[in-house]
Amino acid sequence: MIVSNLDENTYEILKVRYQDSIQSGVLKDEFKEHYETDLSFNENRFEINYDYMQDLFAKFKRDKTAENKEKLIKSLAILSEADQEIALDIINSNDISDYMDLISEINKVKASRLDEKIKDYAELFGLDFIKLKEIYIDAKSEIDLNKGNRLVDLINLSDKKKVQDYYKVPFWQGKTKLYDDIKIFVLNQNI
């Protein structure tokens, strides 16, 4: 079973799509068995029948027709829009053996993009990448941001010339601006 967060609107769309597939006979023609799914909504999580998803994936890998690709893409509706885009790129360019490999590859791409984003930001101001990444991952609120004075320490070790050149002010003024910019960068996380 794959467990994922799901809002009620998306769940209702998926439930209707699944029920329509069962009633129309589409699933019976394509698969040897009907997959029983608990169709009750749980706000905290929704479990999708892994076997159903895996069968769609395997069918596409065997026969890469537009129809099979469309069915596979529709099965990705459980993923966020950003994850769906990554999944499409992976499906189109890689030879993934199964659905779990796809999910694993999505996570690798997301981790790589996050590292790249943090690295670029750290290089811009001469910040320690590892310390900035720890703050980025750990800080979920403004209180967490400077826990143990870690953000102030990070800024004090930044490249003075880079900070001055970027903000076009003396370093002591640039530190305040950098603090505010890091706060925005960390607390408004969007990949």
PDB file of C-alpha atoms in Angstrom:
ATOM      1  CA  MET A   1       0.000   0.000   0.000  1.00  0.00           C
ATOM      2  CA  ILE A   2       1.119   3.551  -0.730  1.00  0.00           C
ATOM      3  CA  VAL A   3       0.091   6.123   1.837  1.00  0.00           C
ATOM      4  CA  SER A   4      -0.205   9.766   0.868  1.00  0.00           C
ATOM      5  CA  ASN A   5      -1.820  12.956   2.084  1.00  0.00           C
ATOM      6  CA  LEU A   6      -4.869  13.804   0.038  1.00  0.00           C
ATOM      7  CA  ASP A   7      -7.436  16.557   0.240  1.00  0.00           C
ATOM      8  CA  GLU A   8     -11.118  15.678   0.142  1.00  0.00           C
ATOM      9  CA  ASN A   9     -11.733  17.239  -3.296  1.00  0.00           C
ATOM     10  CA  THR A  10      -8.979  15.201  -4.977  1.00  0.00           C
ATOM     11  CA  TYR A  11     -10.157  12.105  -3.147  1.00  0.00           C
ATOM     12  CA  GLU A  12     -13.714  12.540  -4.436  1.00  0.00           C
ATOM     13  CA  ILE A  13     -12.420  12.896  -8.012  1.00  0.00           C
ATOM     14  CA  LEU A  14     -10.350   9.722  -7.679  1.00  0.00           C
ATOM     15  CA  LYS A  15     -13.210   7.809  -6.054  1.00  0.00           C
ATOM     16  CA  VAL A  16     -15.638   8.699  -8.854  1.00  0.00           C
ATOM     17  CA  ARG A  17     -13.031   7.847 -11.499  1.00  0.00           C
ATOM     18  CA  TYR A  18     -12.356   4.464  -9.869  1.00  0.00           C
ATOM     19  CA  GLN A  19     -16.052   3.635  -9.467  1.00  0.00           C
ATOM     20  CA  ASP A  20     -16.758   4.654 -13.090  1.00  0.00           C
ATOM     21  CA  SER A  21     -13.947   2.391 -14.261  1.00  0.00           C
ATOM     22  CA  ILE A  22     -15.419  -0.532 -12.354  1.00  0.00           C
ATOM     23  CA  GLN A  23     -18.988   0.082 -13.563  1.00  0.00           C
ATOM     24  CA  SER A  24     -18.006   0.613 -17.193  1.00  0.00           C
ATOM     25  CA  GLY A  25     -16.121  -2.662 -17.232  1.00  0.00           C
ATOM     26  CA  VAL A  26     -12.819  -1.003 -18.156  1.00  0.00           C
ATOM     27  CA  LEU A  27     -11.010  -2.554 -15.222  1.00  0.00           C
ATOM     28  CA  LYS A  28     -12.562  -5.983 -15.778  1.00  0.00           C
ATOM     29  CA  ASP A  29     -11.340  -6.036 -19.376  1.00  0.00           C
ATOM     30  CA  GLU A  30      -7.830  -4.970 -18.518  1.00  0.00           C
ATOM     31  CA  PHE A  31      -7.179  -6.818 -15.287  1.00  0.00           C
ATOM     32  CA  LYS A  32      -7.853 -10.317 -14.118  1.00  0.00           C
ATOM     33  CA  GLU A  33      -9.377  -9.143 -10.878  1.00  0.00           C
ATOM     34  CA  HIS A  34     -11.160  -6.168  -9.405  1.00  0.00           C
ATOM     35  CA  TYR A  35      -9.210  -4.374  -6.683  1.00  0.00           C
ATOM     36  CA  GLU A  36     -11.156  -3.852  -3.511  1.00  0.00           C
ATOM     37  CA  THR A  37     -10.577  -0.379  -2.119  1.00  0.00           C
ATOM     38  CA  ASP A  38     -11.875   1.196   1.040  1.00  0.00           C
ATOM     39  CA  LEU A  39     -13.672   4.219  -0.384  1.00  0.00           C
ATOM     40  CA  SER A  40     -14.172   5.996   2.931  1.00  0.00           C
ATOM     41  CA  PHE A  41     -12.324   9.309   3.270  1.00  0.00           C
ATOM     42  CA  ASN A  42      -9.814   9.827   6.057  1.00  0.00           C
ATOM     43  CA  GLU A  43      -8.581  13.423   6.404  1.00  0.00           C
ATOM     44  CA  ASN A  44      -5.122  12.416   7.578  1.00  0.00           C
ATOM     45  CA  ARG A  45      -4.304   9.945   4.843  1.00  0.00           C
ATOM     46  CA  PHE A  46      -5.693   7.870   2.049  1.00  0.00           C
ATOM     47  CA  GLU A  47      -4.432   4.418   1.109  1.00  0.00           C
ATOM     48  CA  ILE A  48      -4.298   3.565  -2.571  1.00  0.00           C
ATOM     49  CA  ASN A  49      -4.256  -0.014  -3.686  1.00  0.00           C
ATOM     50  CA  TYR A  50      -0.648  -0.542  -4.752  1.00  0.00           C
ATOM     51  CA  ASP A  51      -1.467  -3.554  -6.929  1.00  0.00           C
ATOM     52  CA  TYR A  52      -3.823  -1.495  -9.077  1.00  0.00           C
ATOM     53  CA  MET A  53      -1.232   1.243  -9.571  1.00  0.00           C
ATOM     54  CA  GLN A  54       1.506  -1.292 -10.235  1.00  0.00           C
ATOM     55  CA  ASP A  55      -0.609  -3.084 -12.869  1.00  0.00           C
ATOM     56  CA  LEU A  56      -1.169   0.182 -14.734  1.00  0.00           C
ATOM     57  CA  PHE A  57       2.551   0.882 -14.623  1.00  0.00           C
ATOM     58  CA  ALA A  58       3.511  -2.628 -15.751  1.00  0.00           C
ATOM     59  CA  LYS A  59       1.026  -2.514 -18.622  1.00  0.00           C
ATOM     60  CA  PHE A  60       2.507   0.762 -19.843  1.00  0.00           C
ATOM     61  CA  LYS A  61       6.062  -0.577 -19.577  1.00  0.00           C
ATOM     62  CA  ARG A  62       5.086  -3.629 -21.675  1.00  0.00           C
ATOM     63  CA  ASP A  63       3.141  -1.689 -24.291  1.00  0.00           C
ATOM     64  CA  LYS A  64       3.986   2.016 -24.538  1.00  0.00           C
ATOM     65  CA  THR A  65       0.887   3.074 -26.423  1.00  0.00           C
ATOM     66  CA  ALA A  66      -0.680   6.512 -25.982  1.00  0.00           C
ATOM     67  CA  GLU A  67      -3.724   4.872 -24.393  1.00  0.00           C
ATOM     68  CA  ASN A  68      -1.660   3.041 -21.767  1.00  0.00           C
ATOM     69  CA  LYS A  69       0.369   6.177 -21.103  1.00  0.00           C
ATOM     70  CA  GLU A  70      -2.813   8.202 -20.565  1.00  0.00           C
ATOM     71  CA  LYS A  71      -4.140   5.634 -18.083  1.00  0.00           C
ATOM     72  CA  LEU A  72      -0.848   5.665 -16.209  1.00  0.00           C
ATOM     73  CA  ILE A  73      -0.814   9.453 -16.091  1.00  0.00           C
ATOM     74  CA  LYS A  74      -4.354   9.512 -14.715  1.00  0.00           C
ATOM     75  CA  SER A  75      -3.220   7.163 -11.953  1.00  0.00           C
ATOM     76  CA  LEU A  76      -0.688   9.800 -10.879  1.00  0.00           C
ATOM     77  CA  ALA A  77      -3.495  12.111  -9.734  1.00  0.00           C
ATOM     78  CA  ILE A  78      -2.695  11.180  -6.138  1.00  0.00           C
ATOM     79  CA  LEU A  79       0.624  13.031  -6.466  1.00  0.00           C
ATOM     80  CA  SER A  80       1.048  16.776  -6.139  1.00  0.00           C
ATOM     81  CA  GLU A  81       1.141  18.737  -9.376  1.00  0.00           C
ATOM     82  CA  ALA A  82       4.904  19.254  -9.035  1.00  0.00           C
ATOM     83  CA  ASP A  83       5.449  15.524  -8.430  1.00  0.00           C
ATOM     84  CA  GLN A  84       3.268  14.691 -11.439  1.00  0.00           C
ATOM     85  CA  GLU A  85       5.490  16.854 -13.655  1.00  0.00           C
ATOM     86  CA  ILE A  86       8.599  15.114 -12.342  1.00  0.00           C
ATOM     87  CA  ALA A  87       6.930  11.716 -12.832  1.00  0.00           C
ATOM     88  CA  LEU A  88       6.093  12.526 -16.453  1.00  0.00           C
ATOM     89  CA  ASP A  89       9.697  13.506 -17.140  1.00  0.00           C
ATOM     90  CA  ILE A  90      10.906  10.272 -15.556  1.00  0.00           C
ATOM     91  CA  ILE A  91       8.376   8.113 -17.401  1.00  0.00           C
ATOM     92  CA  ASN A  92       9.338   9.732 -20.709  1.00  0.00           C
ATOM     93  CA  SER A  93      13.096   9.490 -20.226  1.00  0.00           C
ATOM     94  CA  ASN A  94      13.936   6.533 -17.971  1.00  0.00           C
ATOM     95  CA  ASP A  95      13.481   2.808 -17.909  1.00  0.00           C
ATOM     96  CA  ILE A  96      11.900   2.444 -14.479  1.00  0.00           C
ATOM     97  CA  SER A  97      11.048  -1.112 -13.541  1.00  0.00           C
ATOM     98  CA  ASP A  98       7.997  -0.484 -11.342  1.00  0.00           C
ATOM     99  CA  TYR A  99       5.822   2.039  -9.585  1.00  0.00           C
ATOM    100  CA  MET A 100       7.940   2.147  -6.422  1.00  0.00           C
ATOM    101  CA  ASP A 101      11.028   2.900  -8.539  1.00  0.00           C
ATOM    102  CA  LEU A 102       9.119   5.834  -9.996  1.00  0.00           C
ATOM    103  CA  ILE A 103       8.285   7.162  -6.524  1.00  0.00           C
ATOM    104  CA  SER A 104      11.915   6.685  -5.491  1.00  0.00           C
ATOM    105  CA  GLU A 105      13.140   8.576  -8.565  1.00  0.00           C
ATOM    106  CA  ILE A 106      10.693  11.420  -7.876  1.00  0.00           C
ATOM    107  CA  ASN A 107      12.123  11.737  -4.366  1.00  0.00           C
ATOM    108  CA  LYS A 108      15.695  11.753  -5.722  1.00  0.00           C
ATOM    109  CA  VAL A 109      14.855  14.531  -8.182  1.00  0.00           C
ATOM    110  CA  LYS A 110      13.177  16.578  -5.448  1.00  0.00           C
ATOM    111  CA  ALA A 111      16.165  16.129  -3.111  1.00  0.00           C
ATOM    112  CA  SER A 112      18.561  17.104  -5.879  1.00  0.00           C
ATOM    113  CA  ARG A 113      16.533  20.217  -6.723  1.00  0.00           C
ATOM    114  CA  LEU A 114      16.397  21.200  -3.075  1.00  0.00           C
ATOM    115  CA  ASP A 115      20.160  20.800  -2.684  1.00  0.00           C
ATOM    116  CA  GLU A 116      20.733  22.864  -5.830  1.00  0.00           C
ATOM    117  CA  LYS A 117      18.420  25.621  -4.588  1.00  0.00           C
ATOM    118  CA  ILE A 118      20.112  25.791  -1.184  1.00  0.00           C
ATOM    119  CA  LYS A 119      23.591  25.572  -2.719  1.00  0.00           C
ATOM    120  CA  ASP A 120      22.888  28.473  -5.081  1.00  0.00           C
ATOM    121  CA  TYR A 121      21.603  30.591  -2.218  1.00  0.00           C
ATOM    122  CA  ALA A 122      24.558  29.692   0.015  1.00  0.00           C
ATOM    123  CA  GLU A 123      27.056  30.567  -2.741  1.00  0.00           C
ATOM    124  CA  LEU A 124      25.392  33.927  -3.350  1.00  0.00           C
ATOM    125  CA  PHE A 125      26.308  35.081   0.171  1.00  0.00           C
ATOM    126  CA  GLY A 126      29.233  32.776   1.004  1.00  0.00           C
ATOM    127  CA  LEU A 127      27.192  30.829   3.547  1.00  0.00           C
ATOM    128  CA  ASP A 128      27.948  27.345   4.861  1.00  0.00           C
ATOM    129  CA  PHE A 129      25.776  25.040   2.722  1.00  0.00           C
ATOM    130  CA  ILE A 130      25.380  22.328   5.376  1.00  0.00           C
ATOM    131  CA  LYS A 131      24.343  24.756   8.115  1.00  0.00           C
ATOM    132  CA  LEU A 132      21.927  26.563   5.793  1.00  0.00           C
ATOM    133  CA  LYS A 133      20.412  23.238   4.731  1.00  0.00           C
ATOM    134  CA  GLU A 134      19.933  22.209   8.373  1.00  0.00           C
ATOM    135  CA  ILE A 135      18.093  25.454   9.059  1.00  0.00           C
ATOM    136  CA  TYR A 136      16.069  25.128   5.849  1.00  0.00           C
ATOM    137  CA  ILE A 137      14.923  21.600   6.682  1.00  0.00           C
ATOM    138  CA  ASP A 138      14.424  22.106  10.418  1.00  0.00           C
ATOM    139  CA  ALA A 139      12.864  25.575  10.668  1.00  0.00           C
ATOM    140  CA  LYS A 140       9.096  25.455  10.280  1.00  0.00           C
ATOM    141  CA  SER A 141       8.424  28.745  12.058  1.00  0.00           C
ATOM    142  CA  GLU A 142      10.231  31.991  12.863  1.00  0.00           C
ATOM    143  CA  ILE A 143      10.960  30.650  16.354  1.00  0.00           C
ATOM    144  CA  ASP A 144      12.853  27.649  14.894  1.00  0.00           C
ATOM    145  CA  LEU A 145      14.840  29.842  12.538  1.00  0.00           C
ATOM    146  CA  ASN A 146      17.404  31.132  15.028  1.00  0.00           C
ATOM    147  CA  LYS A 147      17.205  28.266  17.532  1.00  0.00           C
ATOM    148  CA  GLY A 148      20.444  28.248  19.507  1.00  0.00           C
ATOM    149  CA  ASN A 149      21.518  31.415  17.671  1.00  0.00           C
ATOM    150  CA  ARG A 150      22.333  29.278  14.626  1.00  0.00           C
ATOM    151  CA  LEU A 151      21.129  31.779  12.021  1.00  0.00           C
ATOM    152  CA  VAL A 152      23.066  34.656  13.552  1.00  0.00           C
ATOM    153  CA  ASP A 153      26.156  32.430  13.706  1.00  0.00           C
ATOM    154  CA  LEU A 154      25.674  31.440  10.049  1.00  0.00           C
ATOM    155  CA  ILE A 155      25.374  35.075   8.976  1.00  0.00           C
ATOM    156  CA  ASN A 156      28.426  36.109  11.013  1.00  0.00           C
ATOM    157  CA  LEU A 157      30.472  33.541   9.080  1.00  0.00           C
ATOM    158  CA  SER A 158      29.158  34.678   5.678  1.00  0.00           C
ATOM    159  CA  ASP A 159      31.439  36.206   3.048  1.00  0.00           C
ATOM    160  CA  LYS A 160      31.569  39.878   4.050  1.00  0.00           C
ATOM    161  CA  LYS A 161      32.447  41.077   0.554  1.00  0.00           C
ATOM    162  CA  LYS A 162      29.601  39.123  -1.082  1.00  0.00           C
ATOM    163  CA  VAL A 163      27.097  40.505   1.424  1.00  0.00           C
ATOM    164  CA  GLN A 164      28.360  44.069   0.971  1.00  0.00           C
ATOM    165  CA  ASP A 165      28.390  43.788  -2.824  1.00  0.00           C
ATOM    166  CA  TYR A 166      24.910  42.264  -2.958  1.00  0.00           C
ATOM    167  CA  TYR A 167      23.222  44.804  -0.686  1.00  0.00           C
ATOM    168  CA  LYS A 168      25.553  47.716  -1.507  1.00  0.00           C
ATOM    169  CA  VAL A 169      25.796  48.636   2.175  1.00  0.00           C
ATOM    170  CA  PRO A 170      28.388  48.081   4.921  1.00  0.00           C
ATOM    171  CA  PHE A 171      28.518  44.517   6.258  1.00  0.00           C
ATOM    172  CA  TRP A 172      26.893  45.397   9.591  1.00  0.00           C
ATOM    173  CA  GLN A 173      23.811  46.686   7.715  1.00  0.00           C
ATOM    174  CA  GLY A 174      23.924  43.839   5.222  1.00  0.00           C
ATOM    175  CA  LYS A 175      23.702  41.276   8.026  1.00  0.00           C
ATOM    176  CA  THR A 176      20.258  42.565   8.999  1.00  0.00           C
ATOM    177  CA  LYS A 177      19.071  42.449   5.398  1.00  0.00           C
ATOM    178  CA  LEU A 178      20.548  38.973   4.966  1.00  0.00           C
ATOM    179  CA  TYR A 179      18.773  37.784   8.124  1.00  0.00           C
ATOM    180  CA  ASP A 180      15.454  38.988   6.715  1.00  0.00           C
ATOM    181  CA  ASP A 181      16.148  37.458   3.295  1.00  0.00           C
ATOM    182  CA  ILE A 182      17.120  34.084   4.773  1.00  0.00           C
ATOM    183  CA  LYS A 183      13.959  34.170   6.870  1.00  0.00           C
ATOM    184  CA  ILE A 184      11.901  34.620   3.697  1.00  0.00           C
ATOM    185  CA  PHE A 185      13.931  31.985   1.822  1.00  0.00           C
ATOM    186  CA  VAL A 186      13.498  29.381   4.567  1.00  0.00           C
ATOM    187  CA  LEU A 187       9.942  30.044   5.697  1.00  0.00           C
ATOM    188  CA  ASN A 188       8.498  30.400   2.175  1.00  0.00           C
ATOM    189  CA  GLN A 189       9.752  27.051   0.926  1.00  0.00           C
ATOM    190  CA  ASN A 190       8.657  26.340  -2.610  1.00  0.00           C
ATOM    191  CA  ILE A 191      10.521  23.916  -4.852  1.00  0.00           C
TER     192      ILE A 191
END
